[in-house]
mmCIF file of C-alpha atoms in Angstrom:
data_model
loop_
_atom_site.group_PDB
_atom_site.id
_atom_site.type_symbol
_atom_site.label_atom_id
_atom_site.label_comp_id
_atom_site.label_asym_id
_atom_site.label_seq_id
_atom_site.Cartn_x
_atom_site.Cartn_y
_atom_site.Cartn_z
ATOM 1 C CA UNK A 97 0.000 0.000 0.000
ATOM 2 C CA UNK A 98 1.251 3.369 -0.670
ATOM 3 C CA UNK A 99 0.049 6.371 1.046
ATOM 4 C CA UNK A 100 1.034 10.052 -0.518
ATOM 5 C CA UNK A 101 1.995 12.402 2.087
ATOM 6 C CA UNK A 102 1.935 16.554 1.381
ATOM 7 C CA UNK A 103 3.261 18.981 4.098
ATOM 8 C CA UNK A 104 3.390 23.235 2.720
ATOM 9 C CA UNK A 105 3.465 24.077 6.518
ATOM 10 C CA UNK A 106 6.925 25.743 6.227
ATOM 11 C CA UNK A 107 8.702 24.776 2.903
ATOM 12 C CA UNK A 108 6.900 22.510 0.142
ATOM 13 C CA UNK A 109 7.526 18.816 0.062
ATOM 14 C CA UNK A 110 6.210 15.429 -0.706
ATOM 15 C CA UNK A 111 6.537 11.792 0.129
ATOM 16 C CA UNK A 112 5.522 8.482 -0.824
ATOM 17 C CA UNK A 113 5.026 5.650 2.038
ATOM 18 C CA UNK A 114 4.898 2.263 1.034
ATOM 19 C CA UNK A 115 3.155 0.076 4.222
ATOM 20 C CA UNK A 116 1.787 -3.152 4.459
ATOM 21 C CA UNK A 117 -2.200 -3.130 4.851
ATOM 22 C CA UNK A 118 -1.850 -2.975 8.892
ATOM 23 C CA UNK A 119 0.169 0.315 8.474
ATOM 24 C CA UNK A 120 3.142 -1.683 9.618
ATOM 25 C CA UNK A 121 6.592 -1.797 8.243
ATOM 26 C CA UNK A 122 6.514 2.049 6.593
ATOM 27 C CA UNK A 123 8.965 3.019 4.855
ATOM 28 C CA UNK A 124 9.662 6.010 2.101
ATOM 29 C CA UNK A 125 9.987 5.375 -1.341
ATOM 30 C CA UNK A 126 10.609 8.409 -2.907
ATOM 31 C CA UNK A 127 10.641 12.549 -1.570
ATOM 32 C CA UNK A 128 11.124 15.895 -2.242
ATOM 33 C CA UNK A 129 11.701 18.880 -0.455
ATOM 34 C CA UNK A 130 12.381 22.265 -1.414
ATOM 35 C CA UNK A 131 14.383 24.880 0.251
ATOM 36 C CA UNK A 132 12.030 28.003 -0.164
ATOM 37 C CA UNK A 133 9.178 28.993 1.581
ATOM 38 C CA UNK A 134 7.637 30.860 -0.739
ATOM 39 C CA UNK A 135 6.687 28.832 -3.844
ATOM 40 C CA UNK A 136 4.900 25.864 -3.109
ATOM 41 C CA UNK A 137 2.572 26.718 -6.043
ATOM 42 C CA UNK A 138 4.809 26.422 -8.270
ATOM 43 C CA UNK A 139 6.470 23.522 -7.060
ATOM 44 C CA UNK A 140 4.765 21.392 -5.343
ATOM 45 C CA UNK A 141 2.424 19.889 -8.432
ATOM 46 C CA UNK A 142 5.187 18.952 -10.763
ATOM 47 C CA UNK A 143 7.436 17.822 -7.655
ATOM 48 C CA UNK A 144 4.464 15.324 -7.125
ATOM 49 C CA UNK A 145 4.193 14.045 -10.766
ATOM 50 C CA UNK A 146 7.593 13.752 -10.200
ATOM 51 C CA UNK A 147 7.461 11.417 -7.517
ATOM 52 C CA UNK A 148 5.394 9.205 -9.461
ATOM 53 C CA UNK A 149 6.833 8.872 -12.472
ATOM 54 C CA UNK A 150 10.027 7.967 -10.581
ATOM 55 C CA UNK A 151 8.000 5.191 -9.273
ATOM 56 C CA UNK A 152 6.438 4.074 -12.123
ATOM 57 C CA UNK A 153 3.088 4.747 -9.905
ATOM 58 C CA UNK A 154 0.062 6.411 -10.694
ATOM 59 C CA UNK A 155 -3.063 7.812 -8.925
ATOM 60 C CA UNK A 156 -4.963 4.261 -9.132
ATOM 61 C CA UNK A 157 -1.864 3.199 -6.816
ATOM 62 C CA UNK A 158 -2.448 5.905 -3.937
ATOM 63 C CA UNK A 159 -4.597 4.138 -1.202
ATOM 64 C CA UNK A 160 -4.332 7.458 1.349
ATOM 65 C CA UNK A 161 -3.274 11.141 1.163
ATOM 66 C CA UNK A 162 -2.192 12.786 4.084
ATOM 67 C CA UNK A 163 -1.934 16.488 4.486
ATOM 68 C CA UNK A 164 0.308 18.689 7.037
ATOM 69 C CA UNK A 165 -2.594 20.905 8.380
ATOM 70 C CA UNK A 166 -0.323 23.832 10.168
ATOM 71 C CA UNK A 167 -0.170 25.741 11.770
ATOM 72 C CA UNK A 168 1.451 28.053 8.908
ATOM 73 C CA UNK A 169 1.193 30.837 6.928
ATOM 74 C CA UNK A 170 -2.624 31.130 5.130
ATOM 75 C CA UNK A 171 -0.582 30.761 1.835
ATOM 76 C CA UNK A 172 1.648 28.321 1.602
ATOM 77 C CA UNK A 173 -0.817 26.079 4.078
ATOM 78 C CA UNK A 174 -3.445 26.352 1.498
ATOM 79 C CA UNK A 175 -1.602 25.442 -1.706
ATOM 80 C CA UNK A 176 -1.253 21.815 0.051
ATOM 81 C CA UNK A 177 -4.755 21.248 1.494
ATOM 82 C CA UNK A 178 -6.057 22.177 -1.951
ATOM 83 C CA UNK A 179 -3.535 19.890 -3.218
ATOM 84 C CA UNK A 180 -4.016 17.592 -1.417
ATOM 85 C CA UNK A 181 -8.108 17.740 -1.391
ATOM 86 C CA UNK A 182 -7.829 17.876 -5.581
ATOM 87 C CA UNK A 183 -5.837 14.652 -5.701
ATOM 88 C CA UNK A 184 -8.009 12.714 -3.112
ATOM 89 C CA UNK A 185 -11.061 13.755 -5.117
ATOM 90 C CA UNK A 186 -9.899 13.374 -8.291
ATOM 91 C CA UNK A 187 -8.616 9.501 -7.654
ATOM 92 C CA UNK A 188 -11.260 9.192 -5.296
ATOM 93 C CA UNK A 189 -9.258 8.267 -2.669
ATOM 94 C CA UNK A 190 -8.757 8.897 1.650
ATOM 95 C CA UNK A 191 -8.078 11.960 2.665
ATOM 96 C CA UNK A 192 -6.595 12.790 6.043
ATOM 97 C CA UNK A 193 -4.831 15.750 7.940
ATOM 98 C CA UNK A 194 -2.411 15.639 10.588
ATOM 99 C CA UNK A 195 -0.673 18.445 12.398
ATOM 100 C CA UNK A 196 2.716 19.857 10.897
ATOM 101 C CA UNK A 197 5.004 19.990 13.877
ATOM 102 C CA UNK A 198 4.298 16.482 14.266
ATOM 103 C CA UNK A 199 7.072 16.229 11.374
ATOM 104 C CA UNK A 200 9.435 18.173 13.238
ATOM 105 C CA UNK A 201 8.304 15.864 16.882
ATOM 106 C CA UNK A 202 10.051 12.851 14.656
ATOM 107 C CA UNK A 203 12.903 13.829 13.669
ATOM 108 C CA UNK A 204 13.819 14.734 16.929
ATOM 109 C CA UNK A 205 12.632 11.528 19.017
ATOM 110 C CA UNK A 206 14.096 9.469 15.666
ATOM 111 C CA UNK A 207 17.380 10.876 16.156
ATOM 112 C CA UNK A 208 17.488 10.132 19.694
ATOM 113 C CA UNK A 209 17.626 13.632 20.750
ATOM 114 C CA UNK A 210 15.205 14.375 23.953
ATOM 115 C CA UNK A 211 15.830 13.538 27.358
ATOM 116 C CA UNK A 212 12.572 14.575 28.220
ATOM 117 C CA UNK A 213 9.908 17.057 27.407
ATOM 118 C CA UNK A 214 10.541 19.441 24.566
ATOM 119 C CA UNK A 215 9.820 21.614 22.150
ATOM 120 C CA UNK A 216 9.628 22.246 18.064
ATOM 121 C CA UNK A 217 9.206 25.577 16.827
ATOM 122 C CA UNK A 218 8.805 27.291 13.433
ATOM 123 C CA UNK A 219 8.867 30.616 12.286
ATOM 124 C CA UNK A 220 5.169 32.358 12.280
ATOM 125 C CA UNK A 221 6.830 35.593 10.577
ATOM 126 C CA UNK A 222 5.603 39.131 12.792
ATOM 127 C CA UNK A 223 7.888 38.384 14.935
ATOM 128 C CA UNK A 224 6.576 34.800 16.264
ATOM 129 C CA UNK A 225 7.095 31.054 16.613
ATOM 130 C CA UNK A 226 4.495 28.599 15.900
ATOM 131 C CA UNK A 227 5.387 26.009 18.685
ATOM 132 C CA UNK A 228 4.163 22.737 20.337
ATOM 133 C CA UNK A 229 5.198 20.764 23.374
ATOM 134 C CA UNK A 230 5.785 16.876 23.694
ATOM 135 C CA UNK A 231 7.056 13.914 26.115
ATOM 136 C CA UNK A 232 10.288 12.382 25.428
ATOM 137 C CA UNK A 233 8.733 10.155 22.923
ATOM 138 C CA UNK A 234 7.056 12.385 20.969
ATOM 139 C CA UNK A 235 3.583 12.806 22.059
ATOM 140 C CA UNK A 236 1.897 15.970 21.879
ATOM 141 C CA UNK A 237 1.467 17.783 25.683
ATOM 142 C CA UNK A 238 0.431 21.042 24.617
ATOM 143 C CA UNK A 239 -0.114 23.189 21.292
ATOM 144 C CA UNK A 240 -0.506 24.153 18.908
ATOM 145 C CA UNK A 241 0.793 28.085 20.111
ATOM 146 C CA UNK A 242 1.648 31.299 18.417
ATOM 147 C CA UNK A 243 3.309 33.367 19.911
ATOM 148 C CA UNK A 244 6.591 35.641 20.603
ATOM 149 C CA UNK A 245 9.913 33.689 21.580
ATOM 150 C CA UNK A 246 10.044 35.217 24.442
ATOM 151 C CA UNK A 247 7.053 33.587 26.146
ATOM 152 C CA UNK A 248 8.085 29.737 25.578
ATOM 153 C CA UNK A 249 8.329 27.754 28.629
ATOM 154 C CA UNK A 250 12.295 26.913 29.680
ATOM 155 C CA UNK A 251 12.771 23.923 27.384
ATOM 156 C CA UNK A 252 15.075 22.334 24.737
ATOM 157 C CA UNK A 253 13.779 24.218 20.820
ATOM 158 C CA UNK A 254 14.188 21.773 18.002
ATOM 159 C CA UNK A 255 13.442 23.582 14.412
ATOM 160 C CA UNK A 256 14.141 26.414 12.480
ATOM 161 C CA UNK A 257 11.783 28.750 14.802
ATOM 162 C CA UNK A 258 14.524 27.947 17.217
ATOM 163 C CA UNK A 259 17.510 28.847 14.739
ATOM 164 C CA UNK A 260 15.582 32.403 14.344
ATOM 165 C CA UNK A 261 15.491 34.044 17.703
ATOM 166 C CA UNK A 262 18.008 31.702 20.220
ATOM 167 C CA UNK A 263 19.385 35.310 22.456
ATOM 168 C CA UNK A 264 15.002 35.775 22.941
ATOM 169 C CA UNK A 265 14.549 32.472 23.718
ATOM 170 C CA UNK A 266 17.792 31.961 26.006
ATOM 171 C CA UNK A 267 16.194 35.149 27.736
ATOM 172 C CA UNK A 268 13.091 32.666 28.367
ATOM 173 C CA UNK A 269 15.068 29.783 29.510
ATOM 174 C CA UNK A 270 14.677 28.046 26.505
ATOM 175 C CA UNK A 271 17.487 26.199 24.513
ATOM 176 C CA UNK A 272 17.802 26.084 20.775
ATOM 177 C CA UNK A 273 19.062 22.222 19.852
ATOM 178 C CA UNK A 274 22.000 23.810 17.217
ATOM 179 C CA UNK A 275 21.718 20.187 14.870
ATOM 180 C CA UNK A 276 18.171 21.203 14.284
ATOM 181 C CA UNK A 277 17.912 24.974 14.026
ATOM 182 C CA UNK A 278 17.251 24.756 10.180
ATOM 183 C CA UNK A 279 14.476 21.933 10.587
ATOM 184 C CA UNK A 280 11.348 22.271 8.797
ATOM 185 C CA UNK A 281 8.304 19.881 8.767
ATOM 186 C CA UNK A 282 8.862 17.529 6.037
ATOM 187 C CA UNK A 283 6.298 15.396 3.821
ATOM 188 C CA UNK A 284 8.591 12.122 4.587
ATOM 189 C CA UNK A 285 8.088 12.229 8.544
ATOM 190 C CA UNK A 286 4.691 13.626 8.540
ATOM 191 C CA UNK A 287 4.163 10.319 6.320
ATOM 192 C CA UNK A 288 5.561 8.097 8.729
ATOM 193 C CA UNK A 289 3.767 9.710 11.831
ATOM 194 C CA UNK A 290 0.750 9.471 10.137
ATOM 195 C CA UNK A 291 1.775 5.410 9.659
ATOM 196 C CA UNK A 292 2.625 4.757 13.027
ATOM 197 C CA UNK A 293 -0.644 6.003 14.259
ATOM 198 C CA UNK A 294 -3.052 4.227 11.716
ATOM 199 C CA UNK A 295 -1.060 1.125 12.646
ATOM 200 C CA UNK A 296 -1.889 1.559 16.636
ATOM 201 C CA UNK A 297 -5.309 2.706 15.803
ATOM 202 C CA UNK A 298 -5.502 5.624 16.256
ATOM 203 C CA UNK A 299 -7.591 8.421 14.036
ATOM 204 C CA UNK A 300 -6.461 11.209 11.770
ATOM 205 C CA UNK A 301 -7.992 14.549 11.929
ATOM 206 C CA UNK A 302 -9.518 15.925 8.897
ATOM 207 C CA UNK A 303 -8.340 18.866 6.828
ATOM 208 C CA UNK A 304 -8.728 21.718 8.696
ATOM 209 C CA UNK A 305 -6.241 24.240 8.462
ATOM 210 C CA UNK A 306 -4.485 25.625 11.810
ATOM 211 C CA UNK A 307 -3.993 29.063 10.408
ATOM 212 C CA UNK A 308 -4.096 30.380 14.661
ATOM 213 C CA UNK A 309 -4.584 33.746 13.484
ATOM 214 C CA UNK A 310 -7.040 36.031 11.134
ATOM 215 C CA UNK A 311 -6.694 36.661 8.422
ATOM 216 C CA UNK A 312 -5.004 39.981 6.745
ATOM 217 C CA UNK A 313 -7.428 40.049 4.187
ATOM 218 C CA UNK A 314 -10.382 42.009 4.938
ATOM 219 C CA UNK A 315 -13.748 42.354 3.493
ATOM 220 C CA UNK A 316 -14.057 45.658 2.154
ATOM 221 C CA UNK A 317 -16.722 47.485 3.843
ATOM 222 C CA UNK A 318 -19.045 49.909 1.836
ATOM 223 C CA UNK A 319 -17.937 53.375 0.153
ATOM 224 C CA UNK A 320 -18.195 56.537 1.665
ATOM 225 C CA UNK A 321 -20.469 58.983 0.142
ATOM 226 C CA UNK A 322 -18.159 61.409 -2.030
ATOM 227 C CA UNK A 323 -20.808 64.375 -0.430
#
């Protein structure tokens, strides 16, 4: 079985999971990342068609999508939800959402990295993190947050949030981890969280976006009278 997992949380990326029926045994066939964070549009559709034609696999082939649901920016977020809700409806296939920093939650318990609880932060521009909090092995505590660096409880950082602002948070009493301060949420380990969890059970959420702000755009409200 091959599941298709999207993530535009941070930068634009892409994965395909191959897993037995059970969810067990998941491994990644083929992904892309890129490096920018501002051109998933443009990316992100051919990087999938890429993906498949590498793997000689087509739409027919994709039993699930998953889809990184934030929180991030309202544009980037949106050009992989709609994505992601295009594919499942045009192959008529499964469509689930799962949060971002999950990704980043991985990485950092698959590398062997926490001692106990920590953190994973990425950058929420204006001058803020996006931020979650988990145990030692990776489940979620607290979070999703937004807010300023400086008002993140006294913890280890993993991400690139961290990499942004370590002198604000040292001023909190939090730590940046330095191997991870570039670390963005990545299609590949959003894929295999979302795996691991089918495979004990558990439920995905659906595909609402975490945007955990308004929007800028505003409704324009009606003209004034010229006299």
């Amino acid at each position: 079985m091959i599941v298709l997992a999207i993530d535009t949380s941070a930068i634009a990326s892409a994965a395909l999971i191959r897993c037995h029926e059970s969810f067990s045994d998941a491994a990644v066939l083929a992904s892309f990342a890129t490096e920018d964070t501002k051109s998933h549009a443009e990316v992100l559709a051919p990087g999938i068609r890429a993906l498949l034609d590498e793997q000689s696999v087509s739409g027919a082939d994709i039993a699930r999508i998953v889809v990184g649901v934030g929180p991030g920016p309202f544009t980037g977020l949106r050009s992989g939800i709609a994505t992601a809700r295009s594919l499942a409806f045009a192959w008529d296939t499964p469509l689930e959402g799962l949060m971002s920093l999950d990704a980043l939650a991985w990485d950092a318990v698959a590398e062997g990295a926490p001692s106990g609880e920590f953190l994973v932060a990425t950058d929420a521009r204006r001058k803020e993190l996006y931020w979650a909090r988990y145990a030692a092995e990776g489940t979620l505590i607290d979070g999703p947050h937004v807010t300023s660096p400086g008002e993140l409880p006294a913890l280890p950082v993993y991400g690139a949030g961290a990499g942004i602002y370590p002198e604000r948070l040292a001023s909190a009493g939090a730590r940046r981890v330095a191997a991870f301060d570039a670390a963005q949420p990545t299609a590949a380990s959003l894929g295999l969280v979302a795996v691991a969890r089918l495979a004990a059970g558990s439920q995905l959420p659906d595909t609402t976006p975490l945007y955990l702000r308004e929007s800028d755009a505003q409704v324009p409200g009606p003209r004034k009278r010229a006299l």
